[in-house]
Amino acid sequence: MEDILKIENFKKYYKDVKAVDGISLSIQKGKTTAILGPNGAGKTTTVETLEGLRKPTMGDIYYFGEKVFEIDRKIKERIGVQLQSTTFFDNLTVEEIIRAFGGLYKKSIETNILLKDLNLEEKRKARMKNLSGGQKQRVALACAIVNDPDIIFLDEPTTGLDPQARRNLWEQIDDFKKRGKTVVLTTHYMEEAEFLADYIYVIDHGKIIAEGTVDKLIKSLNMNSLITFETLDFDSNIDLFNGDLKKVDDVYQYETDDVEKSLIKIFEYSKEKNFKIDNLKVRKPNLEDVFLTLTGRSLRD
Ligand SMILES: Nc1ncnc2c1ncn2[C@@H]1O[C@H](COP(=O)(O)OP(=O)(O)OP(=O)(O)O)[C@@H](O)[C@H]1O
């Protein structure tokens, strides 16, 4: 597989803050790579350095197989960027914004095509201030791909969106890959990384703590099924499963390879101790469990 972009031993220090502390990433052509981590992990610092918006304290960047010392015009023509928060001119229409962004590049995709591809035809004449959060994010995506880039950077593209709008945006982003584009995405939503990413770098406190495909990361846990439940009556002095029952936020969690037997045991125990079980679920481990196992914290902390 061809690495279209690489960064090696990248560090970014701000006075006493080690925002990124020695990470290396290889981005493969035609794939979606997610940088997954909680707030403050160093995701934005990393992608904005790759976009040429921040200078590394240390580290080497390779674009399209060549070491680069500056993200110059030539590279910028070939990358597309959606920043974490973009403020567009409120009074311009969707069409005007997309055209204005297109004007920044030597080549650009025709506005009509972008409006159609991003499902914005109906909103072509709408002013930015009158759009929903999801529609604004779609305009931001249109602007990120207006130059028909080879690599598209998306920094937390669905933060603040409702589940339906998030899902729609995921479909749009997945479409980029189907058209042969390379996508680099930052997110703190594990569902987003699971849905979109071919390869994931999990970062925390400026370092990579795990990497791999979703499958590989989850398999590395060696976990079978998880039974989770909530209860208002339970106190923390529990001996169920010899203390193997963990409490994460307000949810009790038990890992098992025999769901049926464990469920019976939990219900027997609830009867014996007279507590009421609520919101009981049986699920497979996910990326959140990977993060939790590695850091002892949840991604959303
Ligand atoms: N310009 C700056 N000056 C000083 N510290 C900074 C600066 N930019 C970022 N930081 C710090 O560097 C660390 C990483 O920030 P960064 O924005 O890269 O994290 P992130 O993973 O993108 O988080 P979020 O999801 O909240 O944006 C944080 O501790 C942040 O406060």
Short mmCIF file of C-alpha atoms and ligand atoms in Angstrom, two decimals:
data_model
loop_
_atom_site.label_atom_id
_atom_site.label_comp_id
_atom_site.label_asym_id
_atom_site.label_seq_id
_atom_site.Cartn_x
_atom_site.Cartn_y
_atom_site.Cartn_z
CA MET A 1 0.00 0.00 0.00
CA GLU A 2 1.24 3.44 -0.88
CA ASP A 3 1.77 6.06 1.85
CA ILE A 4 0.48 9.32 0.43
CA LEU A 5 1.40 11.22 3.58
CA LYS A 6 3.68 10.53 6.50
CA ILE A 7 4.76 12.36 9.60
CA GLU A 8 7.59 11.03 11.72
CA ASN A 9 8.42 11.76 15.35
CA PHE A 10 6.27 14.88 15.32
CA LYS A 11 6.40 17.09 18.41
CA LYS A 12 4.66 20.36 19.12
CA TYR A 13 5.41 22.14 22.36
CA TYR A 14 3.80 25.37 23.50
CA LYS A 15 5.87 26.81 26.35
CA ASP A 16 5.09 24.27 29.08
CA VAL A 17 2.42 22.28 27.15
CA LYS A 18 3.52 19.20 25.22
CA ALA A 19 0.52 19.24 22.85
CA VAL A 20 2.01 16.48 20.70
CA ASP A 21 4.93 14.48 21.96
CA GLY A 22 6.51 12.32 19.28
CA ILE A 23 3.92 10.73 17.05
CA SER A 24 4.36 9.06 13.65
CA LEU A 25 1.50 8.50 11.23
CA SER A 26 1.35 6.87 7.81
CA ILE A 27 -1.66 7.75 5.72
CA GLN A 28 -2.49 5.29 2.96
CA LYS A 29 -3.78 6.35 -0.41
CA GLY A 30 -7.50 5.87 -0.97
CA LYS A 31 -8.19 4.99 2.68
CA THR A 32 -9.84 6.79 5.55
CA THR A 33 -7.58 7.22 8.55
CA ALA A 34 -9.02 8.40 11.85
CA ILE A 35 -7.16 10.09 14.65
CA LEU A 36 -9.30 9.22 17.64
CA GLY A 37 -8.86 10.75 21.06
CA PRO A 38 -10.51 12.79 23.78
CA ASN A 39 -10.55 16.59 23.97
CA GLY A 40 -7.08 18.04 24.26
CA ALA A 41 -5.32 14.87 23.02
CA GLY A 42 -3.49 16.76 20.26
CA LYS A 43 -5.66 15.91 17.24
CA THR A 44 -6.16 19.45 15.93
CA THR A 45 -2.51 20.32 16.49
CA THR A 46 -1.52 17.30 14.39
CA VAL A 47 -3.85 17.87 11.44
CA GLU A 48 -3.28 21.63 11.39
CA THR A 49 0.47 20.99 11.20
CA LEU A 50 -0.09 18.65 8.25
CA GLU A 51 -2.26 21.35 6.66
CA GLY A 52 0.55 23.91 7.07
CA LEU A 53 -1.33 26.02 9.61
CA ARG A 54 1.05 25.31 12.49
CA LYS A 55 4.82 24.79 12.53
CA PRO A 56 6.16 21.60 14.13
CA THR A 57 8.61 21.92 17.01
CA MET A 58 10.20 18.80 15.58
CA GLY A 59 9.45 16.07 13.05
CA ASP A 60 9.55 15.25 9.36
CA ILE A 61 6.63 15.44 6.96
CA TYR A 62 6.47 13.51 3.67
CA TYR A 63 3.82 14.36 1.07
CA PHE A 64 3.34 12.22 -2.02
CA GLY A 65 6.59 10.38 -1.31
CA GLU A 66 8.81 13.41 -0.77
CA LYS A 67 10.09 15.09 2.34
CA VAL A 68 8.71 18.61 2.61
CA PHE A 69 10.03 21.51 4.62
CA GLU A 70 7.04 23.73 4.08
CA ILE A 71 3.41 23.04 3.09
CA ASP A 72 3.62 25.20 0.02
CA ARG A 73 1.11 26.30 -2.61
CA LYS A 74 1.72 23.18 -4.72
CA ILE A 75 0.71 20.91 -1.83
CA LYS A 76 -2.18 23.14 -0.80
CA GLU A 77 -3.65 22.75 -4.30
CA ARG A 78 -3.79 18.99 -3.66
CA ILE A 79 -5.27 18.97 -0.17
CA GLY A 80 -8.70 19.93 1.11
CA VAL A 81 -9.28 21.23 4.60
CA GLN A 82 -12.28 21.45 6.85
CA LEU A 83 -11.30 23.20 10.05
CA GLN A 84 -12.84 22.35 13.40
CA SER A 85 -14.85 25.54 13.38
CA THR A 86 -15.32 27.61 10.29
CA THR A 87 -17.07 30.94 10.37
CA PHE A 88 -18.59 31.74 7.03
CA PHE A 89 -20.00 35.12 6.07
CA ASP A 90 -23.54 34.93 7.39
CA ASN A 91 -25.10 36.96 4.63
CA LEU A 92 -23.59 35.13 1.68
CA THR A 93 -25.58 32.35 0.06
CA VAL A 94 -24.44 28.73 -0.12
CA GLU A 95 -23.66 29.13 -3.80
CA GLU A 96 -21.64 32.32 -3.25
CA ILE A 97 -19.57 30.74 -0.48
CA ILE A 98 -18.70 27.68 -2.57
CA ARG A 99 -17.77 29.85 -5.57
CA ALA A 100 -15.63 32.10 -3.36
CA PHE A 101 -13.71 29.10 -2.05
CA GLY A 102 -13.33 27.71 -5.55
CA GLY A 103 -11.75 31.01 -6.58
CA LEU A 104 -8.85 30.37 -4.21
CA TYR A 105 -7.54 27.48 -6.31
CA LYS A 106 -6.12 27.04 -9.79
CA LYS A 107 -8.65 24.31 -10.56
CA SER A 108 -12.02 23.84 -8.92
CA ILE A 109 -15.06 21.61 -9.28
CA GLU A 110 -18.10 23.27 -10.79
CA THR A 111 -20.43 24.66 -8.10
CA ASN A 112 -23.51 22.91 -9.53
CA ILE A 113 -21.83 19.54 -9.20
CA LEU A 114 -20.86 20.19 -5.57
CA LEU A 115 -24.36 21.40 -4.72
CA LYS A 116 -25.77 18.21 -6.15
CA ASP A 117 -23.19 15.88 -4.60
CA LEU A 118 -23.64 17.34 -1.15
CA ASN A 119 -27.39 17.49 -1.34
CA LEU A 120 -27.48 21.27 -1.18
CA GLU A 121 -29.31 22.11 -4.40
CA GLU A 122 -32.42 23.24 -2.56
CA LYS A 123 -30.36 25.50 -0.34
CA ARG A 124 -28.35 27.09 -3.14
CA LYS A 125 -29.88 30.56 -2.57
CA ALA A 126 -30.17 30.27 1.22
CA ARG A 127 -28.01 32.57 3.32
CA MET A 128 -25.53 30.85 5.61
CA LYS A 129 -27.17 32.30 8.73
CA ASN A 130 -30.39 30.45 7.88
CA LEU A 131 -28.90 26.96 7.59
CA SER A 132 -29.11 24.14 10.14
CA GLY A 133 -25.93 22.79 11.74
CA GLY A 134 -25.91 19.79 9.41
CA GLN A 135 -26.37 21.96 6.31
CA LYS A 136 -23.54 24.27 7.39
CA GLN A 137 -21.29 21.24 7.83
CA ARG A 138 -22.21 20.09 4.31
CA VAL A 139 -21.22 23.51 2.94
CA ALA A 140 -17.94 23.18 4.88
CA LEU A 141 -17.43 19.77 3.22
CA ALA A 142 -18.17 21.25 -0.21
CA CYS A 143 -15.54 23.92 0.45
CA ALA A 144 -13.06 21.28 1.62
CA ILE A 145 -13.35 19.39 -1.69
CA VAL A 146 -13.88 22.33 -4.04
CA ASN A 147 -10.32 21.99 -5.44
CA ASP A 148 -10.84 18.26 -6.10
CA PRO A 149 -8.08 17.39 -3.60
CA ASP A 150 -6.23 14.08 -3.30
CA ILE A 151 -6.26 14.26 0.51
CA ILE A 152 -9.16 15.64 2.54
CA PHE A 153 -8.66 16.66 6.17
CA LEU A 154 -11.76 16.76 8.34
CA ASP A 155 -11.37 18.01 11.91
CA GLU A 156 -14.24 16.71 14.06
CA PRO A 157 -16.70 17.10 11.17
CA THR A 158 -19.83 16.04 13.03
CA THR A 159 -19.37 17.62 16.45
CA GLY A 160 -22.60 19.20 17.63
CA LEU A 161 -24.82 17.49 15.05
CA ASP A 162 -27.89 15.43 15.87
CA PRO A 163 -27.68 11.66 15.13
CA GLN A 164 -29.55 11.92 11.81
CA ALA A 165 -27.40 14.78 10.49
CA ARG A 166 -24.29 12.95 11.68
CA ARG A 167 -25.31 9.81 9.82
CA ASN A 168 -25.97 11.82 6.62
CA LEU A 169 -22.56 13.40 6.84
CA TRP A 170 -20.93 10.01 7.35
CA GLU A 171 -22.49 8.82 4.09
CA GLN A 172 -21.10 11.90 2.29
CA ILE A 173 -17.64 11.34 3.76
CA ASP A 174 -17.71 7.67 2.84
CA ASP A 175 -18.53 8.71 -0.72
CA PHE A 176 -15.21 10.58 -0.95
CA LYS A 177 -13.38 7.32 -0.40
CA LYS A 178 -15.48 5.59 -3.03
CA ARG A 179 -14.21 8.24 -5.44
CA GLY A 180 -10.62 7.32 -4.63
CA LYS A 181 -9.90 10.16 -2.22
CA THR A 182 -7.77 9.82 0.89
CA VAL A 183 -9.48 11.05 4.04
CA VAL A 184 -7.82 12.04 7.31
CA LEU A 185 -10.33 12.53 10.05
CA THR A 186 -10.13 13.56 13.69
CA THR A 187 -12.88 12.57 16.05
CA HIS A 188 -13.71 11.81 19.64
CA TYR A 189 -16.73 9.73 18.63
CA MET A 190 -15.85 6.06 18.57
CA GLU A 191 -18.95 5.32 16.41
CA GLU A 192 -17.62 7.74 13.80
CA ALA A 193 -14.21 6.07 13.71
CA GLU A 194 -15.87 2.64 13.60
CA PHE A 195 -18.13 3.62 10.72
CA LEU A 196 -15.65 5.52 8.58
CA ALA A 197 -12.09 4.49 9.29
CA ASP A 198 -9.98 1.84 7.60
CA TYR A 199 -7.19 2.56 10.03
CA ILE A 200 -7.23 4.26 13.41
CA TYR A 201 -4.61 5.99 15.52
CA VAL A 202 -5.79 6.32 19.10
CA ILE A 203 -4.08 9.27 20.75
CA ASP A 204 -4.03 10.55 24.29
CA HIS A 205 -1.91 13.28 25.89
CA GLY A 206 -0.04 13.84 22.62
CA LYS A 207 1.05 10.24 22.13
CA ILE A 208 -0.23 7.30 20.08
CA ILE A 209 -1.46 4.70 22.52
CA ALA A 210 -2.80 2.18 19.96
CA GLU A 211 -3.20 1.80 16.23
CA GLY A 212 -4.78 -0.57 13.76
CA THR A 213 -8.00 -1.48 12.04
CA VAL A 214 -11.18 -1.42 14.14
CA ASP A 215 -11.13 -5.21 14.15
CA LYS A 216 -7.55 -5.48 15.26
CA LEU A 217 -7.96 -2.90 18.02
CA ILE A 218 -11.04 -4.60 19.41
CA LYS A 219 -9.60 -8.09 19.12
CA SER A 220 -6.50 -6.94 21.02
CA LEU A 221 -8.74 -6.61 24.08
CA ASN A 222 -9.38 -10.34 24.13
CA MET A 223 -12.85 -9.65 25.43
CA ASN A 224 -15.95 -11.63 24.63
CA SER A 225 -19.30 -10.11 25.50
CA LEU A 226 -20.09 -7.34 27.93
CA ILE A 227 -23.17 -7.23 30.11
CA THR A 228 -23.98 -3.74 31.32
CA PHE A 229 -26.71 -2.43 33.58
CA GLU A 230 -27.61 0.47 35.78
CA THR A 231 -29.24 0.59 39.16
CA LEU A 232 -30.10 3.21 41.71
CA ASP A 233 -30.13 0.77 44.62
CA PHE A 234 -26.69 -0.73 44.44
CA ASP A 235 -23.90 0.47 46.67
CA SER A 236 -20.24 0.21 45.78
CA ASN A 237 -19.56 -2.51 48.32
CA ILE A 238 -20.12 -5.38 45.94
CA ASP A 239 -18.68 -8.82 45.78
CA LEU A 240 -20.52 -10.05 42.69
CA PHE A 241 -18.12 -11.96 40.42
CA ASN A 242 -15.41 -11.53 43.05
CA GLY A 243 -15.09 -7.86 42.28
CA ASP A 244 -14.84 -8.35 38.49
CA LEU A 245 -17.91 -6.23 38.02
CA LYS A 246 -16.59 -2.80 37.04
CA LYS A 247 -18.33 0.53 37.36
CA VAL A 248 -17.76 2.94 34.49
CA ASP A 249 -19.50 6.27 34.95
CA ASP A 250 -22.89 5.10 36.25
CA VAL A 251 -22.89 1.81 34.39
CA TYR A 252 -21.96 -1.57 35.86
CA GLN A 253 -20.07 -3.70 33.40
CA TYR A 254 -19.17 -7.37 33.35
CA GLU A 255 -17.14 -9.22 30.76
CA THR A 256 -18.13 -12.81 30.08
CA ASP A 257 -17.88 -15.64 27.59
CA ASP A 258 -21.06 -17.22 28.92
CA VAL A 259 -23.78 -14.60 28.66
CA GLU A 260 -26.63 -16.85 29.76
CA LYS A 261 -24.95 -18.10 32.93
CA SER A 262 -23.78 -14.62 33.87
CA LEU A 263 -27.23 -13.10 33.34
CA ILE A 264 -28.78 -15.71 35.65
CA LYS A 265 -26.14 -14.97 38.26
CA ILE A 266 -26.77 -11.23 38.05
CA PHE A 267 -30.53 -11.68 38.43
CA GLU A 268 -30.11 -14.08 41.35
CA TYR A 269 -27.85 -11.57 43.02
CA SER A 270 -30.27 -8.71 42.43
CA LYS A 271 -33.01 -10.74 44.11
CA GLU A 272 -30.82 -11.70 47.01
CA LYS A 273 -29.62 -8.13 47.62
CA ASN A 274 -32.91 -6.60 46.62
CA PHE A 275 -31.79 -4.12 44.00
CA LYS A 276 -33.53 -3.25 40.78
CA ILE A 277 -31.75 -3.70 37.48
CA ASP A 278 -32.29 -1.04 34.87
CA ASN A 279 -31.17 -0.58 31.26
CA LEU A 280 -29.61 -4.04 30.95
CA LYS A 281 -27.66 -4.62 27.76
CA VAL A 282 -25.48 -7.30 26.27
CA ARG A 283 -23.00 -6.00 23.75
CA LYS A 284 -19.75 -6.70 21.97
CA PRO A 285 -16.66 -4.70 22.98
CA ASN A 286 -16.05 -1.49 21.03
CA LEU A 287 -13.40 1.21 20.62
CA GLU A 288 -14.56 2.92 23.79
CA ASP A 289 -13.52 -0.25 25.65
CA VAL A 290 -10.13 -0.11 23.93
CA PHE A 291 -9.62 3.43 25.19
CA LEU A 292 -10.89 2.60 28.64
CA THR A 293 -8.65 -0.44 28.96
CA LEU A 294 -5.60 1.54 27.88
CA THR A 295 -6.18 4.70 29.90
CA GLY A 296 -8.68 3.90 32.63
CA ARG A 297 -10.75 6.81 31.33
CA SER A 298 -13.65 7.09 28.94
CA LEU A 299 -13.22 8.91 25.59
CA ARG A 300 -15.82 11.44 26.62
CA ASP A 301 -14.14 12.47 29.90
N1 LIG B 1 -1.88 27.78 20.58
C1 LIG B 1 -1.78 27.06 21.71
N2 LIG B 1 -1.12 27.52 22.79
C2 LIG B 1 -0.99 26.79 23.92
N3 LIG B 1 -1.53 25.55 24.08
C3 LIG B 1 -2.21 25.04 23.04
C4 LIG B 1 -2.38 25.76 21.81
N4 LIG B 1 -3.12 24.99 20.95
C5 LIG B 1 -3.40 23.85 21.62
N5 LIG B 1 -2.87 23.88 22.87
C6 LIG B 1 -2.92 22.80 23.88
O1 LIG B 1 -2.41 21.63 23.29
C7 LIG B 1 -3.17 20.47 23.68
C8 LIG B 1 -3.74 19.76 22.46
O2 LIG B 1 -4.72 20.59 21.85
P1 LIG B 1 -5.51 20.17 20.52
O3 LIG B 1 -6.43 21.29 20.17
O4 LIG B 1 -4.53 19.75 19.49
O5 LIG B 1 -6.32 18.91 21.04
P2 LIG B 1 -7.53 18.15 20.34
O6 LIG B 1 -7.25 16.71 20.51
O7 LIG B 1 -7.74 18.64 18.96
O8 LIG B 1 -8.73 18.56 21.26
P3 LIG B 1 -10.18 19.13 20.86
O9 LIG B 1 -10.97 17.96 20.43
O10 LIG B 1 -10.66 19.70 22.17
O11 LIG B 1 -9.94 20.16 19.82
C9 LIG B 1 -4.24 21.00 24.64
O12 LIG B 1 -3.75 20.86 25.95
C10 LIG B 1 -4.37 22.46 24.27
O13 LIG B 1 -4.80 23.22 25.36
#
